[in-house]
Coordinates of C-alpha atoms and ligand atoms in Angstrom, one line a residue:
X1 CA 10.8 -4.7 21.6
X2 CA 9.8 -2.3 24.6
X3 CA 9.0 1.3 24.2
X4 CA 12.0 3.5 25.2
X5 CA 11.6 5.2 28.5
X6 CA 12.8 8.7 27.4
X7 CA 10.9 11.6 26.2
X8 CA 10.6 12.4 22.5
X9 CA 9.9 15.6 20.7
X10 CA 9.3 16.6 17.1
X11 CA 7.5 19.4 15.1
X12 CA 4.4 17.6 14.0
X13 CA 3.2 19.9 11.3
X14 CA 4.5 20.1 7.8
X15 CA 7.6 22.2 7.3
X16 CA 7.1 25.7 5.8
X17 CA 4.9 28.6 6.8
X18 CA 1.5 27.9 8.3
X19 CA -1.0 29.6 10.6
X20 CA -0.4 27.0 13.2
X21 CA 2.6 24.8 13.9
X22 CA 2.7 22.0 16.5
X23 CA 5.6 20.7 18.6
X24 CA 4.6 17.3 20.2
X25 CA 6.1 15.7 23.2
X26 CA 5.6 12.1 24.5
X27 CA 7.2 10.4 27.5
X28 CA 7.6 10.7 31.2
X29 CA 9.3 14.3 31.1
X30 CA 6.6 15.9 28.9
X31 CA 4.6 17.5 31.7
X32 CA 7.6 18.9 33.6
X33 CA 9.2 20.2 30.3
X34 CA 5.8 21.9 29.5
X35 CA 5.5 23.5 32.9
X36 CA 8.9 25.0 32.7
X37 CA 8.2 26.2 29.0
X38 CA 4.9 27.7 30.0
X39 CA 5.6 28.6 33.7
X40 CA 2.1 27.3 34.5
X41 CA 0.5 24.4 36.2
X42 CA -1.3 22.4 33.5
X43 CA -4.7 20.5 33.8
X44 CA -5.2 17.3 31.9
X45 CA -7.1 17.9 28.6
X46 CA -7.7 21.5 29.2
X47 CA -6.5 24.0 26.5
X48 CA -4.2 26.5 28.2
X49 CA -3.5 29.8 26.4
X50 CA -0.1 30.8 27.4
X51 CA 3.4 32.3 26.6
X52 CA 6.1 29.8 25.6
X53 CA 9.4 30.7 27.2
X54 CA 12.9 30.0 26.0
X55 CA 15.2 28.2 28.4
X56 CA 16.5 30.6 31.1
X57 CA 19.7 32.3 30.3
X58 CA 22.5 30.6 32.4
X59 CA 23.9 33.8 33.6
X60 CA 21.0 36.2 34.1
X61 CA 18.3 33.6 34.6
X62 CA 15.9 35.7 32.5
X63 CA 13.2 34.1 30.5
X64 CA 12.4 35.4 27.1
X65 CA 9.1 34.8 25.3
X66 CA 9.3 32.7 22.1
X67 CA 5.7 32.6 21.1
X68 CA 2.2 32.6 22.5
X69 CA -0.3 29.8 21.8
X70 CA -2.1 26.7 23.2
X71 CA -0.6 24.0 25.4
X72 CA -2.5 20.8 25.8
X73 CA -1.7 17.9 28.3
X74 CA -2.8 14.4 27.8
X75 CA -1.8 12.2 30.7
X76 CA -1.1 8.5 30.1
X77 CA -2.7 6.1 29.4
X78 CA -5.4 8.2 27.6
X79 CA -3.2 9.6 24.8
X80 CA -2.2 8.7 21.3
X81 CA 1.0 7.0 22.4
X82 CA -0.2 5.8 25.8
X83 CA 2.3 7.9 27.4
X84 CA 2.0 11.5 28.7
X85 CA 1.6 13.8 25.7
X86 CA 2.2 17.5 25.4
X87 CA 1.2 19.5 22.5
X88 CA 2.4 23.0 21.9
X89 CA 0.4 24.7 19.3
X90 CA 2.0 27.9 18.3
X91 CA 2.6 29.9 15.1
X92 CA 3.6 28.0 12.1
X93 CA 6.9 29.6 11.1
X94 CA 10.0 27.5 10.7
X95 CA 12.2 29.7 12.9
X96 CA 9.8 29.9 15.9
X97 CA 9.0 26.3 15.9
X98 CA 12.7 25.4 15.6
X99 CA 13.3 27.6 18.7
X100 CA 10.6 25.9 20.6
X101 CA 11.9 22.4 19.6
X102 CA 15.4 23.4 20.7
X103 CA 14.0 24.6 24.0
X104 CA 12.3 21.3 24.8
X105 CA 15.5 19.4 23.7
X106 CA 17.5 21.6 26.1
X107 CA 15.1 20.6 28.9
X108 CA 15.7 16.8 28.4
X109 CA 13.8 15.6 25.5
X110 CA 15.3 14.0 22.5
X111 CA 14.4 14.3 18.9
X112 CA 11.8 11.6 17.8
X113 CA 12.9 9.3 14.9
X114 CA 10.5 8.9 11.9
X115 CA 7.3 7.3 13.1
X116 CA 8.5 7.0 16.6
X117 CA 5.1 8.4 18.1
X118 CA 3.2 5.7 16.1
X119 CA 5.7 3.0 17.1
X120 CA 5.1 4.0 20.7
X121 CA 1.4 3.8 20.2
X122 CA 1.9 0.3 18.7
X123 CA 4.2 -0.9 21.5
X124 CA 1.8 0.3 24.1
X125 CA -1.1 -1.5 22.5
X126 CA -3.0 1.7 21.4
X127 CA -3.1 0.6 17.8
X128 CA -2.1 -2.5 16.0
X129 CA 0.3 -2.8 13.2
X130 CA -2.0 -2.5 10.4
X131 CA -3.7 0.5 11.9
X132 CA -0.2 2.2 12.3
X133 CA 0.4 1.6 8.6
X134 CA -2.9 3.1 7.8
X135 CA -1.9 6.4 9.5
X136 CA 1.0 6.7 7.2
X137 CA -1.1 5.7 4.3
X138 CA -3.7 8.3 5.1
X139 CA -1.2 11.0 5.4
X140 CA 0.3 10.0 2.0
X141 CA -3.1 9.2 0.3
X142 CA -3.1 10.8 -3.3
X143 CA -6.9 10.3 -4.0
X144 CA -10.1 10.5 -2.0
X145 CA -10.7 6.8 -2.6
X146 CA -7.3 6.0 -1.0
X147 CA -8.0 8.3 1.9
X148 CA -11.3 6.7 2.5
X149 CA -9.9 3.2 2.5
X150 CA -7.1 4.3 4.8
X151 CA -9.5 5.6 7.3
X152 CA -11.3 2.1 7.1
X153 CA -8.0 0.4 8.0
X154 CA -7.3 2.9 10.7
X155 CA -10.6 2.3 12.3
X156 CA -9.7 -1.3 12.4
X157 CA -11.9 -2.9 9.7
X158 CA -8.9 -4.6 8.3
X159 CA -7.4 -5.7 11.5
X160 CA -10.9 -6.9 12.7
X161 CA -11.2 -9.3 9.8
X162 CA -7.7 -10.6 10.1
X163 CA -8.1 -11.1 13.8
X164 CA -11.4 -12.9 13.3
X165 CA -9.7 -15.3 10.9
X166 CA -6.7 -15.6 13.4
X167 CA -9.1 -16.6 16.1
X168 CA -10.6 -19.4 13.9
X169 CA -7.2 -20.6 13.0
X170 CA -6.2 -20.8 16.8
X171 CA -9.4 -22.7 17.4
X172 CA -8.6 -25.2 14.8
X173 CA -5.0 -25.5 15.8
X174 CA -5.7 -25.8 19.6
X175 CA -8.2 -28.7 18.6
X176 CA -5.8 -30.4 16.2
X177 CA -2.9 -30.2 18.6
X178 CA -4.9 -31.5 21.5
X179 CA -6.0 -34.5 19.5
X180 CA -2.5 -35.2 18.6
X181 CA -1.3 -34.7 22.3
X182 CA -4.0 -36.9 23.8
X183 CA -4.9 -39.3 21.0
X184 CA -6.4 -41.8 23.4
X185 CA -8.5 -39.5 25.5
X186 CA -12.2 -39.3 25.0
X187 CA -12.2 -35.5 24.3
X188 CA -15.3 -34.6 22.3
X189 CA -13.4 -34.8 18.9
X190 CA -14.7 -33.1 15.9
X191 CA -15.5 -35.5 13.2
X192 CA -13.4 -35.6 10.0
X193 CA -16.3 -33.8 8.2
X194 CA -16.4 -31.0 10.7
X195 CA -12.6 -30.5 10.4
X196 CA -12.9 -30.4 6.7
X197 CA -15.7 -27.9 6.8
X198 CA -13.5 -25.8 9.2
X199 CA -10.7 -25.8 6.8
X200 CA -12.9 -24.8 4.0
X201 CA -14.4 -22.0 5.9
X202 CA -11.1 -20.5 6.8
X203 CA -9.7 -20.9 3.4
X204 CA -12.7 -19.1 1.8
X205 CA -12.6 -16.3 4.4
X206 CA -8.9 -15.9 3.6
X207 CA -9.5 -15.8 -0.1
X208 CA -12.0 -13.0 0.4
X209 CA -9.7 -10.9 2.5
X210 CA -6.9 -11.5 0.1
X211 CA -9.1 -10.4 -2.8
X212 CA -10.1 -7.1 -1.0
X213 CA -6.4 -6.6 0.0
X214 CA -5.3 -6.8 -3.6
X215 CA -7.7 -4.1 -4.6
X216 CA -6.8 -2.1 -1.5
X217 CA -3.2 -2.3 -2.5
X218 CA -3.9 -0.9 -6.0
X219 CA -5.7 2.1 -4.5
X220 CA -2.9 2.5 -2.1
X221 CA 0.1 2.0 -4.2
X222 CA -1.3 2.4 -7.6
X223 CA -1.2 0.3 -10.7
X224 CA 1.8 0.2 -13.1
X225 CA 0.7 0.2 -16.7
X226 CA 3.2 -0.3 -19.7
X227 CA 2.2 0.7 -23.3
X228 CA 3.9 -1.8 -25.6
X229 CA 3.8 -2.4 -29.3
X230 CA 5.5 -2.2 -32.7
X231 CA 6.9 1.3 -33.9
X232 CA 4.3 3.8 -35.0
X233 CA 1.4 1.8 -33.4
X234 CA 0.3 5.0 -31.6
X235 CA 1.8 4.2 -28.1
X236 CA 3.0 7.7 -27.4
X237 CA -0.1 9.2 -28.7
X238 CA -2.1 7.1 -26.3
X239 CA 0.1 8.0 -23.4
X240 CA -0.3 11.7 -24.2
X241 CA -4.0 11.2 -24.5
X242 CA -4.4 9.5 -21.2
X243 CA -2.2 12.0 -19.4
X244 CA -4.0 14.9 -21.2
X245 CA -0.5 16.4 -21.8
X246 CA 2.0 16.3 -24.7
X247 CA 4.6 14.5 -22.8
X248 CA 6.1 12.0 -25.3
X249 CA 7.2 13.0 -28.8
X250 CA 4.9 11.8 -31.6
X251 CA 6.0 11.5 -35.2
X252 CA 5.3 9.1 -38.0
X253 CA 9.1 8.1 -37.9
X254 CA 9.4 4.7 -36.6
X255 CA 11.8 4.5 -33.5
X256 CA 10.9 8.0 -32.1
X257 CA 10.5 6.9 -28.6
X258 CA 13.7 5.4 -27.1
X259 CA 13.7 6.2 -23.4
X260 CA 10.9 5.2 -21.3
X261 CA 8.5 8.0 -20.8
X262 CA 6.7 7.9 -17.3
X263 CA 3.9 9.8 -15.9
X264 CA 1.3 9.4 -13.1
X265 CA -2.5 9.9 -13.5
X266 CA -5.6 9.0 -11.6
X267 CA -8.3 6.8 -12.8
X268 CA -11.5 7.2 -10.7
X269 CA -9.3 7.3 -7.6
X270 CA -6.9 4.6 -8.7
X271 CA -3.2 6.1 -9.2
X272 CA -1.8 4.8 -12.4
X273 CA 1.9 4.8 -13.3
X274 CA 1.9 5.0 -16.9
X275 CA 5.0 4.0 -19.0
X276 CA 5.4 4.6 -22.7
X277 CA 8.1 2.4 -24.3
X278 CA 10.1 2.1 -27.5
X279 CA 8.5 0.2 -30.4
X280 CA 9.7 -3.3 -30.6
X281 CA 11.5 -4.1 -33.9
X282 CA 14.6 -5.8 -35.3
X283 CA 17.4 -3.8 -36.9
X284 CA 17.3 -0.9 -34.5
X285 CA 20.5 1.0 -33.8
X286 CA 22.3 0.6 -30.5
X287 CA 20.3 3.3 -28.6
X288 CA 17.0 2.0 -29.8
X289 CA 18.0 -1.5 -28.9
X290 CA 18.6 -0.3 -25.2
X291 CA 15.1 1.2 -25.4
X292 CA 13.7 -2.1 -26.6
X293 CA 15.5 -3.9 -23.8
X294 CA 13.9 -1.6 -21.3
X295 CA 10.5 -2.1 -22.9
X296 CA 10.8 -5.9 -22.3
X297 CA 11.8 -5.2 -18.7
X298 CA 8.5 -3.2 -18.3
X299 CA 6.5 -6.2 -19.6
X300 CA 7.8 -8.2 -16.6
X301 CA 7.5 -5.4 -14.0
X302 CA 4.1 -3.8 -14.8
X303 CA 0.7 -4.8 -13.4
X304 CA -1.1 -4.2 -16.7
X305 CA 0.2 -4.1 -20.3
X306 CA -1.6 -2.2 -23.0
X307 CA -0.5 -4.1 -26.2
X308 CA -1.2 -1.6 -29.0
X309 CA -1.6 -2.6 -32.6
X310 CA -2.3 -0.2 -35.5
X311 CA -5.9 -1.2 -36.6
X312 CA -4.9 -0.8 -40.1
X313 CA -2.0 -3.2 -39.9
X314 CA -3.7 -6.1 -38.0
X315 CA -3.7 -8.2 -41.0
X316 CA -0.4 -7.1 -42.3
X317 CA 2.2 -8.9 -40.5
X318 CA 5.7 -7.8 -39.8
X319 CA 6.3 -11.5 -39.1
X320 CA 9.7 -11.3 -37.3
X321 CA 8.9 -8.4 -35.1
X322 CA 5.3 -9.5 -34.3
X323 CA 6.8 -13.0 -33.3
X324 CA 9.4 -11.4 -31.1
X325 CA 6.7 -9.3 -29.3
X326 CA 4.3 -12.2 -29.0
X327 CA 7.0 -14.5 -27.5
X328 CA 7.7 -11.8 -24.9
X329 CA 4.0 -11.2 -24.1
X330 CA 3.0 -14.9 -24.0
X331 CA 3.9 -15.6 -20.3
X332 CA 2.0 -12.4 -19.3
X333 CA -1.2 -12.6 -21.3
X334 CA -3.2 -12.5 -18.2
X335 CA -2.2 -8.9 -17.6
X336 CA -2.5 -7.9 -21.3
X337 CA -5.3 -5.6 -22.8
X338 CA -5.2 -5.6 -26.4
X339 CA -5.7 -2.1 -28.0
X340 CA -6.3 -1.5 -31.5
X341 CA -5.4 2.2 -32.5
X342 CA -6.3 4.8 -35.1
X343 CA -9.9 3.5 -35.7
X344 CA -10.7 6.9 -37.3
X345 CA -8.7 5.6 -40.3
X346 CA -10.5 2.1 -40.4
X347 CA -13.7 0.8 -41.8
X348 CA -16.6 0.4 -39.4
X349 CA -17.0 -3.3 -40.2
X350 CA -13.4 -3.9 -39.3
X351 CA -13.9 -2.2 -36.0
X352 CA -16.7 -4.5 -35.2
X353 CA -14.4 -7.4 -35.8
X354 CA -11.7 -5.9 -33.6
X355 CA -14.1 -5.4 -30.7
X356 CA -14.1 -9.1 -30.5
X357 CA -10.4 -9.2 -29.9
X358 CA -9.8 -6.1 -27.9
X359 CA -10.5 -2.5 -27.5
X360 CA -10.5 -0.3 -30.7
X361 CA -9.7 3.3 -29.9
X362 CA -8.7 6.5 -31.7
X363 CA -7.0 9.3 -30.0
X364 CA -8.1 11.6 -32.7
X365 CA -11.8 11.2 -32.1
X366 CA -11.7 9.9 -28.6
X367 CA -13.6 6.8 -29.6
X368 CA -13.1 3.8 -27.4
X369 CA -11.2 5.6 -24.7
X370 CA -13.9 5.3 -22.0
X371 CA -14.2 1.7 -22.7
X372 CA -10.4 1.2 -22.4
X373 CA -10.5 2.9 -19.0
X374 CA -13.2 0.7 -17.8
X375 CA -11.3 -2.4 -19.1
X376 CA -8.2 -1.2 -17.0
X377 CA -10.4 -0.9 -13.9
X378 CA -11.9 -4.3 -14.5
X379 CA -8.5 -5.9 -14.9
X380 CA -7.9 -5.2 -11.1
X381 CA -11.5 -6.0 -10.1
X382 CA -12.2 -2.4 -9.0
X383 CA -15.6 -1.3 -8.1
X384 CA -16.2 2.1 -6.8
X385 CA -19.2 1.4 -4.4
X386 CA -17.3 -1.2 -2.2
X387 CA -15.7 -0.4 1.1
X388 CA -12.2 -1.4 0.6
X389 CA -9.5 -1.2 3.2
X390 CA -6.0 -0.2 2.3
X391 CA -3.5 -2.8 2.2
X392 CA 0.1 -3.1 1.5
X393 CA 2.4 -5.5 -0.4
X394 CA 3.6 -6.9 3.0
X395 CA 0.0 -7.8 3.9
X396 CA -0.6 -9.4 0.6
X397 CA 2.5 -11.5 0.9
X398 CA 1.7 -12.6 4.4
X399 CA -1.9 -13.6 3.3
X400 CA -0.7 -15.4 0.2
X401 CA 1.8 -17.4 2.3
X402 CA -0.8 -18.0 5.0
X403 CA -3.1 -19.4 2.3
X404 CA -0.3 -21.7 0.9
X405 CA 0.3 -23.0 4.4
X406 CA -3.4 -23.7 5.1
X407 CA -3.7 -25.6 1.8
X408 CA -0.7 -27.6 2.7
X409 CA -2.1 -28.2 6.3
X410 CA -5.3 -29.7 4.8
X411 CA -3.3 -32.0 2.6
X412 CA -1.1 -33.1 5.6
X413 CA -4.3 -33.8 7.5
X414 CA -5.7 -35.9 4.8
X415 CA -2.5 -37.8 4.5
X416 CA -2.6 -38.3 8.4
X417 CA 0.9 -36.7 8.6
X418 CA 0.0 -35.1 11.9
X419 CA 3.4 -33.5 12.8
X420 CA 3.7 -31.7 9.5
X421 CA 0.0 -30.6 9.8
X422 CA 0.7 -28.9 13.2
X423 CA 3.8 -27.2 11.7
X424 CA 1.8 -25.9 8.7
X425 CA -1.0 -24.5 10.9
X426 CA 1.4 -22.8 13.3
X427 CA 3.2 -21.0 10.3
X428 CA -0.2 -20.1 8.9
X429 CA -1.2 -18.7 12.2
X430 CA 2.1 -16.7 12.7
X431 CA 1.7 -15.1 9.2
X432 CA -1.7 -13.8 10.0
X433 CA -0.4 -12.5 13.3
X434 CA 2.4 -10.7 11.6
X435 CA -0.1 -8.5 9.6
X436 CA -1.6 -7.0 12.8
X437 CA 1.7 -7.3 14.8
X438 CA 0.7 -10.0 17.2
X439 CA 4.0 -11.4 16.1
X440 CA 6.6 -8.9 15.1
X441 CA 10.4 -8.6 14.8
X442 CA 12.6 -5.5 15.3
X443 CA 13.4 -5.7 11.7
X444 CA 9.8 -5.7 10.6
X445 CA 9.1 -2.7 12.8
X446 CA 12.2 -0.9 11.7
X447 CA 11.1 -1.4 8.1
X448 CA 7.6 0.0 8.6
X449 CA 8.2 2.9 10.9
X450 CA 11.3 4.1 9.3
X451 CA 9.2 5.1 6.3
X452 CA 6.9 7.4 8.4
X453 CA 7.5 11.1 8.5
X454 CA 9.0 12.7 11.8
X455 CA 6.6 13.8 14.2
X456 CA 4.0 11.1 13.4
Ligands
LIG1 N1 -5.3 9.2 -37.5 C1 -4.7 8.8 -36.4 N2 -3.3 8.7 -36.2 C2 -2.8 8.4 -35.1 C3 -3.5 8.0 -34.0 N3 -2.6 7.7 -33.0 C4 -1.4 7.9 -33.5 N4 -1.4 8.4 -34.8 C5 -0.3 8.7 -35.6 O1 0.5 7.7 -35.7 C6 1.9 8.0 -35.7 C7 2.7 7.3 -34.8 O2 2.3 7.7 -33.5 P1 3.1 7.6 -32.1 O3 2.2 7.9 -31.1 O4 4.3 8.4 -32.2 O5 3.3 6.0 -32.2 P2 4.4 5.1 -31.4 O6 5.6 5.0 -32.3 O7 3.8 3.9 -31.2 O8 4.7 5.9 -30.1 C8 1.9 9.6 -35.6 O9 1.9 10.2 -36.9 C9 0.5 9.9 -34.9 O10 0.0 11.1 -35.2 C10 -4.9 8.0 -34.2 O11 -5.7 7.6 -33.2 N5 -5.5 8.4 -35.3
LIG2 MG1 6.5 6.5 -29.4

């Protein structure tokens, strides 16, 4: 995919009223359009305080002033997109900015599509794909931690690690392929042990990056957390308590919650998407049954499950309902945190026993809630101090796939199936390349940049 050769324009500041609003142009006509709008000769990288004129009237040829502000000119290749860029910094009113935009469109620019400035920056090798994504993530960051991590990625910390790994893989690939192409030549072949070590080193580096990326994704996209349990276990009370708001109805009547109740909170910089669900039981009416089906679907979908049991009822079994719930949870036990509710109603010695099995909490006294929050963070391996780069699901999928191919490659190498080995290494190499955009397809680029805002 090559950059289009036309000139694009967009309002690059957020819609609404603001002290300043920016219209940005990128492409070969930028300078000539700007010189017509300002009626001035512009120097590179010098802020010019000037009138912005509307397109001359066709009949009278008169120019009317639209606004007054700064005009900046960044000649290619030293600009964000690598092309000629013009920025008009005017007053931030919707009408005035739209008039200015209309003027530059009349003079030959076309409206930019979402993310097109960043796409051009990528196509002109100003940034790689992971950095382009980081721009969008930085703009949409919901927490300080997310913003900090997005900046890390934007500065290329993530890309650098991927590229270093990419290099190592190329080296191994070239070496192995050479040894396949010229088996009888006396090249200084690596010994079996050395190849083995190289495989191990690449795999363990990949594991480390994958691990960091998974945590980065949590910071970026948040963690979905479902609250599951029998009726009256205290699910809705816990949701309200974590959200610090009376969102879900709480009563002592079993079957109060039927629809899913969703809310978003932040836990030390991690966005949490909380879902309260209908209590699991048999013999529910048709509406509640639908609620229970939705609860089951949340068990599959969410990253973490808080399985709530009333601490007074731990030893009283509602056999059938308990069994149904347990059957549903069993495949997902690695994402389950067991929570025992209402500890304000329980004997201290019982609480000690419950501590061995899960987290005892009381929303009445607040007991155990800090511990629960810590458990949630531990579940995703989150530590505050660490420098984490932001990652997306796409990156994690590529890394996971690359790892699989690498493991397969090593097996092929051991089995001396050299053709398959070369294929696996090639695929692993391509997958890593996709992350930073060394290899990319129009579809992939379309997917990524279409989710950007216009003007970025
Ligand atoms: N004493 C006490 N009662 C609680 C606690 N949590 C919930 N309850 C009560 O248990 C009942 C059921 O709570 P609710 O949150 O609606 O349970 P759900 O059906 O699982 O959503 C209500 O009467 C709540 O007031 C708690 O920590 N301590
Ligand atoms: Mg409820």
